[in-house]
Coordinates of C-alpha atoms and ligand atoms in Angstrom, one line a residue:
M283 CA 2.2 -15.2 -34.1
K284 CA 0.1 -12.9 -32.0
R285 CA -3.2 -14.5 -30.6
P286 CA -5.3 -11.4 -30.2
N287 CA -8.1 -12.9 -28.0
R288 CA -5.8 -14.1 -25.3
K289 CA -5.0 -11.6 -22.5
P290 CA -1.4 -11.9 -21.5
G291 CA -0.7 -13.0 -17.9
F292 CA 0.2 -10.9 -14.9
Q293 CA 3.9 -11.4 -15.1
T294 CA 4.0 -10.5 -18.9
R295 CA 2.0 -7.4 -18.3
A296 CA 4.2 -6.4 -15.4
I297 CA 7.2 -6.6 -17.8
H298 CA 5.7 -5.2 -21.1
H299 CA 2.4 -3.3 -20.7
G300 CA 2.2 0.3 -21.8
F301 CA 5.7 0.4 -23.4
N302 CA 6.5 0.1 -27.1
P303 CA 10.3 0.3 -27.8
A304 CA 9.6 1.6 -31.3
E305 CA 8.4 4.9 -29.8
H306 CA 11.6 5.2 -27.8
H307 CA 14.5 4.8 -30.2
R308 CA 14.0 1.0 -29.9
A309 CA 15.3 1.0 -26.3
V310 CA 14.0 -2.3 -24.6
T311 CA 14.0 -0.6 -21.1
P312 CA 11.9 2.6 -20.6
P313 CA 14.2 5.7 -20.8
I314 CA 14.2 8.2 -17.9
Y315 CA 13.0 11.6 -19.2
M316 CA 14.8 14.1 -17.0
T317 CA 12.9 17.3 -17.9
S318 CA 10.8 19.8 -16.0
T319 CA 9.1 21.4 -18.9
Y320 CA 8.0 20.7 -22.6
A321 CA 8.5 22.9 -25.7
F322 CA 5.9 23.5 -28.4
E323 CA 6.2 24.4 -32.0
T324 CA 3.6 27.1 -31.8
V325 CA 1.3 28.8 -29.1
E326 CA -1.6 27.1 -30.7
E327 CA 0.0 23.6 -30.2
A328 CA 0.5 24.5 -26.5
E329 CA -3.1 25.5 -26.2
T330 CA -4.4 22.2 -27.9
I331 CA -2.2 20.2 -25.6
A332 CA -3.3 22.0 -22.5
E333 CA -6.9 21.6 -23.5
Q334 CA -6.5 17.9 -23.8
A335 CA -4.7 17.7 -20.3
G336 CA -1.5 16.7 -22.2
A337 CA 2.1 17.2 -21.1
T338 CA 2.9 20.9 -20.6
Y339 CA 4.8 20.6 -17.3
A340 CA 6.4 17.8 -15.3
R341 CA 4.5 18.3 -12.1
E342 CA 1.6 16.4 -13.8
H343 CA 3.2 14.7 -16.7
N344 CA 6.3 12.8 -17.5
P345 CA 6.8 10.0 -20.2
T346 CA 8.6 7.6 -17.9
T347 CA 6.0 8.2 -15.1
A348 CA 3.1 7.7 -17.7
I349 CA 4.4 4.2 -18.5
L350 CA 4.4 3.4 -14.9
E351 CA 0.9 4.7 -14.5
A352 CA -0.4 2.7 -17.5
R353 CA 1.2 -0.4 -16.1
L354 CA -0.2 -0.1 -12.6
A355 CA -3.7 0.7 -13.9
E356 CA -3.6 -2.4 -16.0
L357 CA -2.2 -4.6 -13.2
E358 CA -4.9 -3.5 -10.8
G359 CA -7.7 -3.7 -13.4
G360 CA -8.5 0.0 -13.2
E361 CA -9.0 2.6 -16.0
A362 CA -6.3 5.0 -14.8
C363 CA -3.6 5.7 -12.3
V364 CA -1.8 8.6 -10.8
V365 CA 1.5 8.2 -9.1
V366 CA 2.8 10.6 -6.5
A367 CA 6.0 11.1 -4.2
S368 CA 5.1 8.8 -1.4
G369 CA 2.3 6.7 0.1
M370 CA 1.4 9.5 2.5
A371 CA 1.2 11.9 -0.6
A372 CA -1.2 9.5 -2.2
V373 CA -3.5 9.4 0.9
G374 CA -3.3 13.3 1.4
T375 CA -3.7 14.0 -2.3
L376 CA -6.7 11.7 -2.6
L377 CA -8.5 13.0 0.5
L378 CA -7.9 16.7 -0.4
S379 CA -9.0 16.2 -3.9
L380 CA -12.2 14.4 -3.1
L381 CA -13.5 15.7 0.1
S382 CA -14.8 19.2 1.0
Q383 CA -16.0 21.0 4.2
G384 CA -19.2 19.3 5.4
D385 CA -18.4 15.9 3.9
A386 CA -17.8 12.8 6.0
I387 CA -15.5 9.9 5.7
V388 CA -15.6 6.5 7.4
V389 CA -12.2 5.0 8.3
H390 CA -11.4 1.6 9.8
A391 CA -10.5 1.7 13.5
T392 CA -6.9 0.6 12.8
L393 CA -4.8 2.2 10.2
Y394 CA -1.1 2.9 9.4
S395 CA 0.0 5.3 12.1
N396 CA 0.4 8.4 9.9
T397 CA -2.8 7.7 8.0
F398 CA -4.4 7.4 11.5
A399 CA -2.9 10.8 12.5
L400 CA -4.1 12.4 9.1
A401 CA -7.6 11.0 9.7
H402 CA -7.9 11.9 13.3
E403 CA -5.8 15.1 13.7
A404 CA -5.6 16.8 10.2
I405 CA -8.7 16.0 8.4
P406 CA -11.2 17.3 11.1
R407 CA -9.4 20.6 11.0
F408 CA -11.0 21.2 7.5
G409 CA -14.5 20.7 8.7
I410 CA -14.7 17.0 7.5
R411 CA -16.4 14.5 9.8
V412 CA -14.3 11.4 10.4
I413 CA -16.2 8.3 11.5
P414 CA -14.1 5.5 12.9
V415 CA -15.9 2.1 12.4
D416 CA -14.6 -1.4 13.3
L417 CA -15.0 -2.8 9.8
S418 CA -13.9 -6.3 10.8
D419 CA -17.7 -6.7 11.1
P420 CA -19.0 -5.0 8.0
A421 CA -22.4 -4.9 9.6
N422 CA -21.1 -2.1 11.9
L423 CA -21.5 0.2 8.8
D424 CA -25.2 -0.1 9.2
T425 CA -25.2 1.6 12.6
I426 CA -23.6 4.9 11.4
D427 CA -25.3 8.1 10.4
P428 CA -24.4 8.1 6.6
T429 CA -25.2 11.8 6.1
G430 CA -22.5 13.3 3.8
V431 CA -20.4 10.2 3.8
K432 CA -18.5 10.3 0.5
L433 CA -15.7 7.7 1.2
V434 CA -15.2 4.4 3.1
Y435 CA -11.4 4.0 3.6
F436 CA -9.5 1.0 4.9
E437 CA -6.3 -1.1 4.5
T438 CA -6.5 -4.8 4.0
P439 CA -4.4 -6.5 5.3
V440 CA -4.3 -3.8 8.0
N441 CA -1.3 -2.2 9.2
P442 CA 0.3 -3.3 11.6
T443 CA -2.1 -6.0 12.8
A444 CA -2.2 -8.1 9.6
E445 CA -6.0 -8.3 10.1
I446 CA -8.2 -9.0 7.0
L447 CA -11.2 -7.0 6.0
D448 CA -13.9 -8.3 3.6
I449 CA -13.6 -5.9 0.7
A450 CA -16.8 -7.2 -1.1
A451 CA -19.0 -7.1 2.1
I452 CA -17.9 -3.6 3.0
A453 CA -18.3 -2.3 -0.6
A454 CA -21.8 -3.6 -0.8
R455 CA -22.8 -1.8 2.4
A456 CA -21.0 1.5 1.5
H457 CA -22.6 1.6 -1.9
A458 CA -26.0 1.2 -0.5
F459 CA -25.6 4.7 1.1
G460 CA -23.9 6.1 -1.9
A461 CA -20.2 6.2 -0.6
R462 CA -17.1 5.2 -2.6
V463 CA -14.7 2.7 -1.3
V464 CA -10.9 3.2 -1.0
V465 CA -8.6 0.3 -0.3
D466 CA -5.1 0.8 0.7
S467 CA -3.6 -2.5 -0.7
T468 CA 0.0 -1.8 0.2
F469 CA 0.4 -4.9 2.4
A470 CA -0.7 -7.1 -0.6
S471 CA 0.3 -5.6 -4.0
P472 CA -1.6 -6.4 -7.2
A473 CA 0.2 -9.7 -7.6
V474 CA -1.7 -10.9 -4.5
Q475 CA -4.9 -8.8 -4.3
R476 CA -6.9 -6.6 -6.7
P477 CA -9.6 -4.8 -4.7
L478 CA -11.4 -3.4 -7.7
E479 CA -12.3 -7.0 -8.7
H480 CA -14.1 -7.2 -5.3
G481 CA -16.1 -4.0 -5.6
A482 CA -13.7 -1.4 -4.3
D483 CA -13.9 1.9 -6.3
M484 CA -10.2 3.1 -5.7
V485 CA -6.9 1.4 -4.8
L486 CA -4.1 3.1 -3.1
H487 CA -0.5 2.0 -2.7
S488 CA 2.7 3.0 -1.0
L489 CA 4.9 2.1 -3.9
T490 CA 7.8 2.3 -1.3
K491 CA 6.9 -1.3 -0.2
Y492 CA 6.4 -4.4 -2.2
I493 CA 5.8 -2.9 -5.6
N494 CA 9.2 -1.3 -5.8
G495 CA 10.5 -4.0 -3.4
H496 CA 14.0 -2.9 -3.0
G497 CA 13.9 -0.3 -0.2
D498 CA 15.5 2.4 -2.2
L499 CA 12.8 5.0 -2.8
L500 CA 9.5 6.5 -1.8
G501 CA 6.4 6.5 -4.0
G502 CA 2.6 6.3 -3.9
A503 CA -0.2 5.5 -6.4
V504 CA -3.9 5.8 -6.7
I505 CA -5.9 3.6 -9.2
A506 CA -9.5 4.3 -10.1
D507 CA -11.8 5.3 -13.0
A508 CA -10.4 7.9 -15.5
E509 CA -12.5 10.8 -14.3
T510 CA -11.5 10.5 -10.6
I511 CA -7.8 10.1 -11.6
A512 CA -8.1 13.2 -13.8
R513 CA -9.6 15.1 -10.8
I514 CA -6.8 13.8 -8.4
R515 CA -4.1 14.8 -10.9
G516 CA -5.7 18.0 -12.1
T517 CA -6.4 19.4 -8.6
G518 CA -4.7 17.4 -5.9
L519 CA -1.4 16.9 -7.6
R520 CA -1.3 20.1 -9.7
Y521 CA -2.1 22.7 -7.1
I522 CA -2.8 21.2 -3.6
T523 CA 0.1 19.0 -2.8
G524 CA 2.4 19.2 -6.0
A525 CA 3.8 15.8 -4.6
T526 CA 5.2 14.5 -7.9
L527 CA 7.1 11.3 -8.2
S528 CA 10.5 11.8 -9.7
P529 CA 11.2 10.2 -13.1
M530 CA 14.1 8.4 -11.6
A531 CA 11.8 6.8 -8.9
A532 CA 9.3 6.0 -11.6
F533 CA 12.1 4.1 -13.6
L534 CA 13.1 2.2 -10.5
V535 CA 9.5 1.2 -9.6
L536 CA 9.1 -0.1 -13.3
R537 CA 12.2 -2.2 -12.7
G538 CA 10.9 -3.5 -9.4
L539 CA 7.4 -4.4 -11.0
K540 CA 9.1 -6.8 -13.4
T541 CA 9.9 -9.2 -10.5
L542 CA 6.8 -8.4 -8.3
K543 CA 5.0 -11.7 -8.7
L544 CA 8.1 -13.8 -8.3
R545 CA 9.1 -11.9 -5.1
M546 CA 5.6 -12.2 -3.7
D547 CA 5.7 -16.0 -4.2
V548 CA 8.8 -16.3 -2.1
H549 CA 7.8 -13.7 0.4
A550 CA 4.6 -15.6 1.0
A551 CA 6.2 -19.0 1.3
N552 CA 8.7 -17.8 3.8
A553 CA 6.1 -15.9 5.8
L554 CA 3.7 -18.9 6.1
A555 CA 6.6 -21.3 7.2
I556 CA 7.6 -18.6 9.9
A557 CA 4.0 -18.1 11.0
E558 CA 3.7 -21.9 11.5
M559 CA 6.9 -22.1 13.5
L560 CA 5.8 -19.1 15.6
E561 CA 2.4 -20.6 16.2
A562 CA 4.0 -23.8 17.7
H563 CA 6.6 -21.9 19.8
P564 CA 6.0 -21.9 23.6
K565 CA 7.2 -18.4 24.1
V566 CA 4.7 -16.9 21.5
A567 CA 1.3 -16.0 22.8
W568 CA -0.4 -15.4 19.5
V569 CA 0.4 -14.9 15.9
R570 CA -1.7 -13.5 13.1
Y571 CA -0.9 -14.3 9.5
P572 CA -3.7 -14.1 6.8
F573 CA -3.1 -17.7 5.3
L574 CA -2.6 -19.5 8.7
P575 CA -5.3 -22.1 8.6
S576 CA -6.2 -21.5 12.2
N577 CA -6.8 -17.8 11.4
P578 CA -10.6 -17.1 11.6
A579 CA -10.1 -14.7 8.7
F580 CA -8.4 -17.3 6.5
P581 CA -11.6 -18.0 4.4
T582 CA -12.0 -14.3 3.6
A583 CA -8.3 -13.9 3.0
R584 CA -8.5 -16.9 0.5
R585 CA -11.4 -15.2 -1.2
Q586 CA -9.7 -11.9 -2.1
M587 CA -6.0 -12.9 -2.0
S588 CA -4.0 -15.4 -4.0
N589 CA -1.5 -15.9 -1.2
G590 CA -0.9 -14.5 2.4
S591 CA 1.7 -11.8 1.4
A592 CA 4.4 -11.6 4.1
M593 CA 3.3 -9.3 6.9
L594 CA 2.6 -10.9 10.3
S595 CA 2.0 -9.7 13.7
L596 CA 2.8 -11.6 17.0
G597 CA 2.8 -11.2 20.8
L598 CA 5.0 -13.0 23.3
T599 CA 3.7 -14.7 26.4
E600 CA 5.9 -12.2 28.5
G601 CA 4.5 -9.1 26.7
F602 CA 6.2 -5.7 26.0
E603 CA 9.7 -6.1 27.6
A604 CA 10.1 -9.6 26.2
A605 CA 9.2 -8.2 22.7
R606 CA 12.1 -5.7 23.1
R607 CA 14.6 -8.3 24.3
M608 CA 13.6 -10.8 21.5
M609 CA 14.1 -8.0 18.8
D610 CA 17.5 -7.0 20.3
G611 CA 18.6 -10.7 20.0
L612 CA 18.1 -10.8 16.2
T613 CA 21.2 -10.7 14.1
L614 CA 19.9 -11.1 10.5
I615 CA 16.5 -9.5 10.6
S616 CA 16.7 -5.7 10.8
R617 CA 15.0 -3.7 13.4
A618 CA 13.5 -1.0 11.2
V619 CA 10.1 0.5 10.1
S620 CA 8.8 0.0 6.5
L621 CA 8.1 -3.3 4.9
G622 CA 8.1 -5.2 1.6
D623 CA 11.8 -5.2 1.0
A624 CA 14.1 -8.1 0.2
E625 CA 15.5 -7.7 3.7
S626 CA 13.3 -8.9 6.6
L627 CA 12.3 -6.0 8.9
I628 CA 10.9 -6.1 12.4
M629 CA 9.3 -3.3 14.4
H630 CA 7.5 -2.8 17.7
P631 CA 4.9 0.0 17.3
A632 CA 4.5 0.6 21.2
S633 CA 8.3 1.3 21.7
L634 CA 8.4 3.9 18.8
T635 CA 5.1 5.5 19.9
Y636 CA 6.3 5.8 23.6
A637 CA 9.6 7.3 22.3
R638 CA 7.7 9.8 20.0
R639 CA 5.8 11.0 23.1
R640 CA 8.8 12.7 24.5
T641 CA 8.5 15.3 21.7
K642 CA 4.8 14.8 20.8
P643 CA 2.7 14.1 23.9
E644 CA -0.5 13.4 21.9
A645 CA 1.2 10.5 19.9
R646 CA -0.9 7.4 20.6
L647 CA -1.2 3.8 19.3
A648 CA -3.9 3.2 16.7
T649 CA -6.9 1.3 18.1
G650 CA -6.4 -2.4 18.0
V651 CA -2.6 -2.1 18.3
T652 CA -1.6 -3.7 21.6
E653 CA 1.6 -3.0 23.6
D654 CA 3.0 -6.4 23.0
L655 CA 2.5 -6.4 19.2
I656 CA 5.5 -7.1 17.1
R657 CA 5.3 -6.6 13.3
L658 CA 7.4 -8.7 11.0
S659 CA 7.9 -8.1 7.3
V660 CA 9.3 -11.3 6.0
G661 CA 11.9 -10.8 3.3
L662 CA 13.5 -12.9 0.6
E663 CA 16.5 -14.4 2.6
D664 CA 16.8 -18.2 2.8
L665 CA 14.0 -19.5 5.0
D666 CA 16.4 -21.6 7.2
D667 CA 18.4 -18.5 8.0
L668 CA 15.3 -16.6 9.1
L669 CA 14.0 -19.5 11.2
D670 CA 17.5 -19.8 12.8
D671 CA 17.5 -16.1 13.7
L672 CA 14.0 -15.9 15.1
Q673 CA 14.5 -19.2 17.1
S674 CA 17.9 -18.1 18.5
A675 CA 16.4 -14.6 19.5
L676 CA 13.3 -16.3 21.1
A677 CA 15.8 -18.5 23.2
T678 CA 17.3 -15.2 24.7
P679 CA 16.4 -15.4 28.4
Ligands
LIG1434 C1 5.4 1.4 7.9 N1 4.2 2.4 6.1 O1 4.3 0.8 8.2 P1 5.0 6.1 2.5 N2 -0.1 3.0 3.6 C2 0.4 2.0 4.3 C3 1.6 2.0 4.9 O2 2.1 0.9 5.5 C4 2.4 3.2 4.6 C5 1.9 4.1 3.9 C6 0.6 4.1 3.4 C7 5.3 2.3 6.9 C8 6.3 3.3 6.7 C9 7.4 3.6 7.5 C10 -0.5 0.8 4.5 C11 3.7 3.2 5.3 C12 2.7 5.4 3.6 O3 5.9 5.6 3.6 O4 4.6 7.5 2.6 O5 5.4 5.7 1.1 O6 3.6 5.2 2.7 O7 6.5 1.0 8.5

């Protein structure tokens, strides 16, 4: 019997929310609607549907995608969601929908490298003032000129440092001068952290990472109030970027979501054990993982995250060259960018940035990213195998 007053748990909603088999020929799994356009009985019907911002064309509407959007909004505790073709499409579509010439945006000093490039190279070209602030101390927000600041934008945990920013403290200060807060929560996923519950106004995800979780597609999402999402969909997605997620990708993300919480529990348990091993290792100079008890950010992390997720950063006592040698010694963990997959992935931002400079001299490391920093996305392999691989690689002379 149904108990109407009890809200189903996260895992149940991740499997069922927003889908009724009775509306889809009793299919238990959401069907993939491969169509670019929709037919109407009459011109009047087309007009009515267009007026209600309903499905007229697949750049903005698709039934498979709509199930994913309803489910992500529910899991983040937001009113509405729009999904797009990649995480960068989400960042670009959001900023180009909500900012205009003369506006300003605060960004945390450290960001994912391409969000950093968007903020510091592209956005200023449109007459938008970009104000980098070290948000690890939220009081730094009190020192800026808030004129025209519409958005305060940051990631937590931060890419690639795994630093933790205090969502509630930053949101309180941003709201005091009338700005809205956007949190890129890609490194956590809604199974671990729900920024809207801590005062953020919008949540952004690269679906490519934990939410899909299987390393086989690109996708992005923004979750916010219904009016903001209607604006992002109706301008940003419709005629600025047109960066629509394919229905096939939406279907795969829905499949990934069903196991998100289960995966995050194993990711986090593996990551904590690896962080503890690294912390005690003589060749490791430092390690940063949100839920390491020695991490000064642990109390903040515990307040806003249910576990530490599985992104960690570390530096070796012998620095840059030692990082490259250690990574080349790994046989199980893949040397690859991206994160959140079943496979463990490791990368060294400084090497990639230096390589990129051969073709793009202005390429630079984001603030706070040191030359020795190695980033590890801990996967779902057996913990003993991961520990073995890391310990053997660290033993490489
Ligand atoms: C990477 N990251 O770090 P798409 N926001 C965050 C991210 O980490 C990323 C994006 C947005 C990496 C990709 C190669 C916090 C991406 C952008 O890759 O466009 O889905 O997401 O290794």
